[in-house]
XYZ file of N, CA and C in Angstrom:
624
model
N 5.230 25.710 2.925
C 6.393 24.816 2.525
C 6.978 24.932 1.576
N 8.476 25.765 1.454
C 9.015 25.960 0.192
C 10.578 25.025 0.250
N 10.391 23.944 -0.799
C 11.392 23.504 -1.549
C 12.473 23.836 -2.301
N 13.527 23.407 -2.392
C 14.812 23.547 -3.592
C 14.316 22.484 -4.312
N 14.605 22.752 -5.660
C 14.446 21.575 -6.752
C 16.112 21.256 -6.863
N 15.777 19.908 -7.044
C 17.373 19.206 -7.385
C 17.196 19.135 -8.693
N 18.786 19.169 -9.052
C 19.048 18.240 -10.570
C 19.567 16.813 -10.214
N 19.274 16.038 -10.940
C 19.508 14.311 -11.078
C 21.002 14.309 -10.657
N 21.917 15.365 -10.514
C 23.219 15.174 -10.192
C 23.582 15.799 -8.666
N 22.307 16.241 -8.165
C 22.471 16.403 -6.945
C 22.465 17.738 -6.606
N 22.793 18.716 -7.677
C 23.148 19.934 -7.588
C 21.718 20.997 -7.520
N 21.300 21.752 -6.757
C 20.327 22.599 -6.666
C 20.145 23.406 -8.113
N 18.841 23.643 -8.581
C 18.551 24.050 -10.543
C 18.123 25.079 -9.734
N 18.076 25.847 -8.550
C 18.042 27.531 -8.250
C 16.741 27.936 -8.312
N 15.767 26.723 -8.598
C 14.729 26.815 -8.675
C 13.529 26.312 -7.242
N 12.551 27.108 -6.616
C 12.121 26.839 -5.566
C 10.800 26.440 -5.792
N 10.121 25.847 -4.613
C 8.703 25.713 -4.951
C 8.008 25.856 -3.830
N 6.844 25.991 -3.552
C 6.185 26.235 -2.777
C 5.045 25.309 -2.174
N 4.616 24.309 -1.679
C 3.698 23.149 -1.675
C 2.647 23.555 -1.386
N 1.863 23.829 -1.478
C 0.157 23.838 -1.580
C -0.210 23.801 0.046
N -0.705 24.267 0.709
C -0.672 24.488 2.252
C -1.973 23.633 2.504
N -3.037 23.533 1.371
C -4.369 22.612 1.435
C -4.175 21.304 1.405
N -2.414 21.183 1.060
C -2.532 19.597 0.633
C -1.586 19.221 1.247
N -0.295 19.803 2.112
C 1.089 19.434 2.533
C 1.078 19.945 3.699
N -0.076 21.181 4.133
C 0.427 21.698 5.504
C -0.929 21.618 6.421
N -1.795 20.336 6.304
C -3.017 20.145 6.820
C -2.848 19.484 7.779
N -3.557 19.859 8.977
C -3.913 18.644 10.626
C -4.117 17.493 10.061
N -3.166 16.399 10.246
C -3.250 15.319 9.806
C -4.507 14.402 10.830
N -5.318 13.986 10.232
C -6.643 13.138 10.596
C -5.945 11.688 10.059
N -5.702 11.118 11.695
C -5.267 10.211 11.772
C -6.309 8.875 11.539
N -7.776 8.880 11.906
C -8.649 8.200 11.596
C -8.927 7.639 10.273
N -8.722 9.394 9.366
C -9.314 9.078 7.916
C -8.335 8.017 7.245
N -6.979 8.071 7.883
C -5.584 7.417 7.217
C -5.976 5.987 7.534
N -6.306 5.939 8.612
C -6.697 3.924 9.290
C -7.490 3.663 8.437
N -8.757 4.652 8.101
C -10.106 4.377 6.995
C -9.513 3.941 5.937
N -8.653 4.565 4.757
C -8.421 4.450 3.545
C -7.571 3.174 3.696
N -6.182 3.302 4.599
C -5.152 2.113 4.454
C -6.083 0.675 4.692
N -7.076 0.497 5.434
C -8.110 -0.264 5.951
C -8.263 -0.593 4.288
N -9.176 -0.027 3.852
C -9.780 -0.008 2.603
C -8.853 -0.974 1.618
N -7.790 0.138 1.528
C -7.017 -0.499 0.390
C -6.164 -2.089 0.650
N -5.983 -2.254 1.892
C -5.674 -3.417 2.193
C -6.847 -4.671 1.962
N -7.555 -3.976 2.543
C -9.222 -5.130 2.269
C -9.375 -5.278 1.001
N -9.360 -4.332 -0.181
C -9.324 -4.514 -1.510
C -8.676 -5.555 -2.346
N -7.353 -5.454 -1.774
C -6.295 -6.365 -2.439
C -6.484 -8.264 -1.973
N -7.311 -8.220 -1.107
C -7.623 -10.123 -0.803
C -8.351 -10.491 -1.528
N -8.096 -11.657 -1.735
C -8.946 -12.343 -2.787
C -10.253 -12.786 -2.103
N -10.146 -12.843 -0.798
C -10.903 -13.383 -0.082
C -11.283 -14.908 -0.554
N -10.406 -16.209 -0.862
C -10.524 -17.302 -1.335
C -10.391 -18.476 -0.163
N -10.009 -17.826 1.050
C -9.530 -18.865 2.178
C -11.057 -19.699 2.309
N -10.767 -21.314 2.231
C -11.540 -22.124 2.846
C -10.721 -23.036 3.498
N -11.949 -24.108 4.292
C -11.407 -24.953 5.134
C -12.785 -26.064 5.073
N -12.827 -27.169 5.351
C -13.639 -28.302 5.201
C -14.516 -28.162 6.722
N -15.697 -28.234 6.866
C -16.255 -28.355 8.185
C -16.648 -30.095 8.109
N -17.414 -30.249 9.335
C -17.479 -31.733 9.107
C -18.597 -32.201 8.251
N -19.262 -31.329 7.557
C -20.072 -31.780 6.766
C -19.329 -32.276 5.283
N -18.057 -31.780 5.131
C -17.648 -31.966 3.853
C -16.431 -33.055 3.976
N -16.175 -33.313 5.048
C -14.771 -34.253 5.195
C -15.303 -35.556 4.910
N -14.498 -36.293 4.086
C -14.888 -37.610 3.243
C -14.360 -38.588 4.708
N -15.383 -39.233 5.310
C -14.957 -40.190 6.135
C -16.042 -41.031 6.542
N -16.192 -42.386 6.798
C -16.858 -42.977 7.269
C -18.523 -42.812 8.019
N -19.755 -43.121 8.032
C -20.543 -42.460 8.979
C -20.908 -43.562 9.673
N -19.868 -44.480 10.057
C -20.132 -45.564 11.199
C -20.069 -45.035 12.277
N -20.653 -45.488 13.339
C -21.155 -44.768 14.673
C -19.350 -45.537 15.472
N -18.553 -45.190 16.113
C -17.537 -45.385 16.312
C -17.381 -46.538 17.681
N -18.118 -46.100 18.357
C -18.368 -46.725 19.586
C -19.980 -46.553 20.123
N -20.357 -47.959 20.885
C -22.025 -47.635 21.388
C -21.940 -46.647 22.208
N -23.457 -46.150 21.977
C -23.729 -45.088 22.667
C -23.424 -45.029 23.914
N -23.863 -45.808 25.046
C -23.681 -46.048 26.616
C -22.365 -47.282 27.339
N -22.161 -47.253 28.052
C -21.181 -48.267 28.700
C -19.877 -48.501 28.652
N -18.941 -47.505 27.752
C -17.845 -47.487 27.342
C -16.999 -46.824 28.451
N -17.663 -45.776 29.388
C -17.140 -45.111 30.327
C -16.862 -44.011 30.012
N -16.455 -43.601 28.427
C -16.005 -41.937 27.810
C -17.375 -41.280 27.391
N -17.030 -40.719 26.461
C -17.764 -39.771 25.906
C -18.286 -40.280 24.765
N -19.329 -39.857 24.144
C -20.611 -40.175 23.334
C -19.513 -39.780 22.046
N -19.620 -40.712 20.994
C -19.248 -40.633 19.768
C -19.869 -41.072 18.780
N -20.379 -40.308 17.665
C -20.880 -40.998 16.757
C -20.129 -40.415 15.257
N -19.018 -39.763 15.371
C -18.521 -39.822 13.954
C -17.037 -39.482 13.767
N -16.166 -39.870 12.965
C -15.003 -39.886 12.876
C -14.962 -37.999 12.381
N -15.506 -37.854 11.656
C -15.902 -36.480 10.999
C -15.899 -35.015 12.295
N -15.816 -35.363 13.196
C -16.030 -34.399 14.041
C -14.445 -33.854 14.255
N -14.797 -32.641 14.684
C -13.523 -31.649 15.139
C -12.514 -32.135 15.787
N -12.779 -32.994 16.750
C -11.733 -33.648 17.819
C -10.976 -34.309 17.059
N -11.060 -34.988 15.983
C -10.636 -36.102 15.577
C -9.461 -35.601 14.454
N -8.456 -36.313 14.517
C -7.380 -35.979 13.286
C -7.863 -35.999 12.103
N -7.915 -35.016 11.535
C -8.386 -35.381 9.898
C -10.012 -34.978 9.936
N -10.106 -34.613 10.942
C -12.199 -34.008 11.186
C -12.183 -33.161 10.786
N -13.581 -32.795 10.663
C -13.685 -31.270 9.931
C -13.449 -30.066 11.019
N -12.827 -29.070 10.440
C -12.719 -27.730 11.015
C -13.641 -27.146 11.226
N -13.839 -27.040 13.024
C -14.742 -26.146 13.795
C -14.747 -24.635 13.516
N -15.816 -23.790 12.785
C -15.874 -22.642 12.376
C -14.668 -22.095 11.479
N -14.041 -22.377 10.749
C -13.474 -22.012 10.115
C -13.544 -21.227 8.698
N -12.873 -20.796 8.011
C -12.931 -19.681 7.435
C -13.691 -19.835 6.266
N -14.418 -19.074 5.694
C -15.161 -19.213 4.552
C -14.961 -18.464 3.418
N -15.032 -18.532 2.469
C -15.108 -17.236 0.964
C -15.978 -16.205 1.441
N -15.184 -15.025 1.479
C -15.939 -13.717 1.631
C -15.373 -12.175 1.268
N -15.821 -11.507 1.042
C -15.475 -10.520 0.140
C -14.995 -9.669 1.045
N -14.034 -8.521 1.002
C -13.216 -7.934 1.951
C -13.591 -6.350 1.580
N -14.073 -6.463 0.205
C -14.451 -4.887 0.036
C -14.847 -4.206 0.253
N -14.712 -2.689 0.800
C -15.544 -1.930 1.584
C -15.575 -0.289 0.673
N -16.438 0.008 0.900
C -16.692 1.709 0.250
C -16.256 2.389 1.500
N -15.849 3.493 0.407
C -15.218 5.205 1.173
C -15.471 6.036 0.888
N -15.856 7.129 1.498
C -16.222 8.493 1.001
C -15.330 8.883 0.359
N -15.501 9.544 -0.800
C -14.597 10.230 -1.832
C -13.751 11.124 -0.696
N -14.544 12.429 -0.229
C -13.766 13.268 1.009
C -12.610 12.759 1.655
N -13.494 11.579 2.340
C -12.680 11.056 3.334
C -11.343 10.430 2.481
N -11.267 10.013 1.594
C -10.097 9.448 1.118
C -8.996 10.682 0.596
N -9.503 11.453 0.213
C -8.918 12.963 0.100
C -8.298 13.441 1.056
N -8.958 13.418 2.343
C -8.490 14.116 3.403
C -7.085 13.102 3.938
N -7.469 11.670 3.711
C -6.543 10.858 4.084
C -5.386 11.017 3.520
N -5.234 11.107 1.900
C -4.266 11.415 1.291
C -3.513 12.612 1.559
N -4.062 13.877 1.799
C -3.844 14.967 2.046
C -2.876 14.902 3.524
N -3.393 13.813 4.725
C -2.710 13.672 5.854
C -1.648 13.279 5.917
N -1.641 12.525 4.863
C -0.574 11.715 4.658
C 0.492 12.153 4.170
N 0.084 12.892 2.974
C 1.242 13.942 2.379
C 1.632 14.856 3.880
N 1.044 15.624 4.524
C 1.113 16.551 5.350
C 2.284 15.900 6.306
N 2.139 14.842 6.995
C 3.308 13.783 7.902
C 4.272 14.021 6.963
N 4.434 13.479 5.625
C 5.806 13.803 5.353
C 6.591 15.060 5.086
N 5.685 15.902 4.711
C 5.771 17.583 5.000
C 6.165 17.846 6.109
N 5.920 17.020 7.075
C 6.637 17.907 8.483
C 7.519 17.163 8.811
N 7.785 15.922 8.246
C 9.087 15.170 8.644
C 10.370 15.618 7.710
N 10.066 16.321 6.831
C 10.855 17.029 5.799
C 11.547 15.428 5.161
N 10.505 14.616 5.084
C 10.823 13.314 4.144
C 10.328 13.810 2.526
N 10.357 14.859 1.761
C 9.906 14.953 0.765
C 11.518 15.673 -0.085
N 11.422 15.237 -1.235
C 12.633 15.411 -2.272
C 12.189 16.016 -3.267
N 12.051 17.319 -3.726
C 11.541 17.488 -5.081
C 12.952 17.760 -6.346
N 12.796 17.134 -7.043
C 13.806 16.670 -8.175
C 13.253 17.475 -9.728
N 13.970 17.861 -10.535
C 13.638 18.388 -11.515
C 13.153 17.342 -12.587
N 12.355 17.347 -13.933
C 11.771 16.369 -15.077
C 13.366 15.580 -15.579
N 12.886 14.942 -15.431
C 14.121 14.312 -16.602
C 13.413 13.086 -16.730
N 14.082 12.408 -18.014
C 14.039 11.576 -18.976
C 15.194 10.654 -18.894
N 15.340 8.967 -19.205
C 15.803 8.052 -19.126
C 15.632 7.405 -20.797
N 17.107 7.669 -21.702
C 16.891 6.833 -22.936
C 16.875 5.474 -22.896
N 17.106 4.940 -21.783
C 16.802 3.386 -21.870
C 17.097 2.849 -20.082
N 16.388 1.874 -19.963
C 16.382 1.107 -18.612
C 17.719 1.071 -17.961
N 17.881 1.825 -16.821
C 18.893 1.339 -16.641
C 19.204 1.372 -14.664
N 19.279 0.447 -14.271
C 19.337 0.525 -12.974
C 20.392 1.153 -12.027
N 21.650 0.623 -12.653
C 22.776 1.361 -11.801
C 22.642 2.703 -12.045
N 22.209 3.643 -13.400
C 22.039 5.021 -13.481
C 20.879 5.482 -12.467
N 19.900 4.620 -12.364
C 18.488 5.167 -11.334
C 19.314 4.917 -9.740
N 19.950 4.119 -9.622
C 20.460 4.252 -8.101
C 21.515 5.335 -7.766
N 22.032 5.658 -8.894
C 22.895 6.867 -8.994
C 22.160 8.573 -8.418
N 21.158 8.007 -9.526
C 20.154 9.633 -8.822
C 19.887 9.609 -7.849
N 19.092 8.541 -7.240
C 18.782 8.518 -5.676
C 19.683 9.225 -5.020
N 20.989 8.659 -5.183
C 21.947 8.856 -4.577
C 22.424 10.265 -4.060
N 22.437 10.622 -5.490
C 22.871 12.543 -5.529
C 21.892 13.273 -5.292
N 20.389 12.736 -4.829
C 19.607 13.709 -4.268
C 19.247 13.101 -2.931
N 20.491 12.160 -2.653
C 20.080 11.823 -0.812
C 18.638 11.877 -0.925
N 17.875 10.864 -1.657
C 16.283 10.018 -1.344
C 16.304 9.397 -0.397
N 17.382 8.908 0.273
C 18.024 7.786 1.310
C 17.841 6.348 0.674
N 17.776 5.345 1.285
C 17.879 4.099 1.227
C 16.662 3.102 1.983
N 15.879 3.474 2.136
C 14.592 2.691 2.785
C 13.139 2.875 2.337
N 12.746 2.320 1.467
C 11.277 2.452 1.039
C 10.950 3.900 0.555
N 11.845 4.224 -0.488
C 11.839 5.368 -0.937
C 10.091 5.330 -2.211
N 9.194 6.516 -2.108
C 8.370 6.332 -3.450
C 8.613 7.738 -3.925
N 9.163 6.933 -5.205
C 9.376 8.131 -6.381
C 7.701 8.419 -7.373
N 7.488 9.776 -7.027
C 6.270 10.292 -8.135
C 6.655 11.223 -9.202
N 5.897 10.360 -10.127
C 5.860 10.811 -11.585
C 4.913 11.694 -12.044
N 4.969 12.848 -12.944
C 3.878 13.438 -13.163
C 3.230 12.669 -14.420
N 3.712 11.682 -14.838
C 2.872 11.012 -15.791
C 3.866 9.784 -15.943
N 3.190 8.577 -16.264
C 4.304 7.255 -16.430
C 5.534 7.051 -17.426
N 6.258 6.592 -17.137
C 7.691 7.200 -17.715
C 8.156 5.190 -18.026
N 7.685 4.715 -18.728
C 8.044 3.510 -18.944
C 9.871 2.638 -18.539
N 10.964 3.743 -19.103
C 12.401 3.652 -18.864
C 12.746 3.432 -17.312
N 12.029 4.903 -16.762
C 12.250 5.221 -15.238
C 11.528 3.997 -14.374
N 10.894 3.657 -14.635
C 9.848 2.355 -13.807
C 10.786 0.948 -14.007
N 11.399 0.558 -15.531
C 11.826 -0.601 -15.744
C 13.265 -0.020 -14.615
N 14.045 1.023 -14.430
C 14.887 0.973 -14.056
C 14.932 0.805 -12.390
N 13.867 0.725 -11.941
C 13.616 1.025 -10.438
C 12.851 -0.438 -10.215
N 12.457 -1.480 -11.420
C 11.532 -2.122 -11.085
C 12.390 -3.584 -10.194
N 13.515 -3.611 -10.309
C 14.703 -4.572 -9.615
C 15.452 -4.110 -8.178
N 14.608 -3.024 -7.823
C 14.889 -2.300 -6.482
C 14.039 -2.294 -5.401
N 13.786 -3.422 -4.649
C 13.140 -4.066 -3.914
C 12.399 -2.896 -2.396
N 13.236 -1.639 -2.328
C 13.293 -0.398 -1.720
C 12.573 0.549 -2.517
N 12.496 0.815 -3.574
C 12.054 1.880 -4.284
C 10.628 1.325 -5.396
N 9.574 2.318 -5.188
C 8.553 2.385 -5.683
C 8.546 3.430 -6.594
N 8.235 3.428 -7.912
C 8.037 4.407 -8.642
C 6.568 4.164 -9.283
N 5.969 5.447 -8.912
C 4.407 5.285 -9.453
C 4.041 6.669 -10.119
N 3.212 7.158 -10.685
C 2.514 8.532 -11.235
C 1.779 8.997 -10.470
N 1.492 10.379 -10.583
C 0.458 10.835 -9.389
C -0.861 10.500 -9.560
N -1.118 9.976 -10.969
C -2.672 9.263 -10.897
C -2.587 7.838 -10.115
N -1.659 6.837 -9.456
C -1.682 6.242 -8.902
C -1.288 6.321 -7.425
N -1.188 7.598 -6.921
C -0.518 7.913 -5.456
C -2.234 7.327 -4.544
N -1.591 7.300 -3.158
C -2.477 6.781 -2.398
C -1.911 6.716 -0.984
N -2.818 6.537 -0.159
C -2.599 6.732 1.708
C -1.866 5.646 1.397
N -1.655 4.217 0.986
C -0.933 3.378 1.786
C 0.507 3.575 1.475
N 0.458 3.633 0.202
C 2.226 3.888 -0.704
C 2.852 5.067 -0.121
N 2.123 6.212 0.494
C 2.863 7.312 0.934
C 3.144 6.967 2.360
N 2.092 6.298 3.259
C 2.495 6.030 4.861
C 3.873 4.977 4.754
N 3.887 3.898 3.806
C 4.454 2.771 3.734
C 6.007 3.307 3.323
N 5.870 4.160 2.566
C 7.230 5.087 2.568
C 8.210 5.864 3.495
N 9.690 5.874 3.644
C 10.110 6.468 4.652
C 10.498 8.013 3.958
N 10.514 8.226 2.610
C 10.674 9.340 2.200
C 10.338 9.449 0.748
N 9.567 10.628 -0.057
C 9.069 10.736 -1.186
C 9.887 11.601 -2.103
N 9.982 10.926 -3.207
C 10.687 12.396 -4.320
C 9.322 13.082 -5.000
N 9.700 13.590 -5.383
C 8.007 14.373 -6.096
C 9.007 15.034 -7.254
N 8.756 14.473 -8.635
C 9.120 15.263 -9.883
C 8.571 16.379 -9.612
N 9.021 17.631 -10.210
C 8.507 18.966 -10.066
C 7.203 19.091 -11.299
N 6.196 19.469 -10.576
C 4.936 19.346 -11.552
C 4.040 18.305 -11.227
N 3.991 17.284 -10.406
C 3.513 16.579 -9.288
C 2.481 17.790 -8.151
N 3.245 18.670 -7.393
C 2.360 19.250 -6.734
C 1.622 20.518 -7.384
N 1.710 20.800 -8.548
C 0.489 21.384 -9.451
C -0.552 20.734 -9.646
N -0.337 19.461 -10.394
C -1.512 18.537 -10.493
C -2.264 18.311 -9.477
N -1.883 17.897 -8.217
C -2.005 17.655 -6.924
C -2.868 18.860 -6.209
N -2.415 19.836 -6.545
C -3.332 21.358 -6.349
C -4.562 21.556 -7.197
N -4.308 20.963 -8.303
C -5.606 21.396 -9.422
C -6.646 20.676 -9.058
N -6.447 19.160 -8.348
C -7.307 18.285 -8.411
C -8.386 18.340 -7.111
N -7.724 19.913 -6.151
C -8.592 19.841 -5.233
C -10.398 20.661 -5.578
N -10.929 19.814 -5.060
C -12.684 20.359 -5.197
C -13.350 20.870 -4.025
C-alpha cells in the first residue's frame, strides 16, 4: 500500500511511502485481536472489588424468632442476605485479572489491527515536525490541515515529544503515543491514525 506524505500545512511533500505488506497488508485475525484486547483491558483492572458476606456484617447474633410455631420461615440471624443490611450472597472478592499471552499472538493481533486501518484507508502519513512550545490551538490546526478527522485520532510518533504530547493532552478525541507504546487496543479504539514518517520503518525493523 502506497501513501503520500503530507506536510503539517496540509500540502503534499512529494514523498510517497510503501507500507510493509507483512504489517499493513495481512489477513486480519479477529480472534487474536480479541485475545489481545481482552488481556489489555484485564491488565488495567485493579481487582480490589469487595463486598461483605454474612460472616463479616456487624449485627447481633440473637435468634430473631422462635424455631417453630410462628407460621413463617425459620430465621436465625439478621445477617442473612434476605434482610436489609445483611451480607451479600456470592458477592465479588478481590482477584487478579492479569493474564499472559504469547508474544507472537500479540504481534499478530497488532498487525491485524493495523491491516484493518489500512483497508479502511484510515491512515494518514505526515512528515516529521517539531513544536517549539506546547500549543493546543496549533496542534488542532495541524490535524485539520492533514484531514485526520475529529473522532478518536491516534497520533503515533517515532519517539516521544513532550511539546506535541502536551499540545494534545487537553483534546479528548486525540491520543498521542510513541511507536514503543502502540498496542492493539489503541489502534482498534481509534477511527483514524496519523503516522509520522519513520514509524513504519521502526515497525518493519521489529518483525521477527
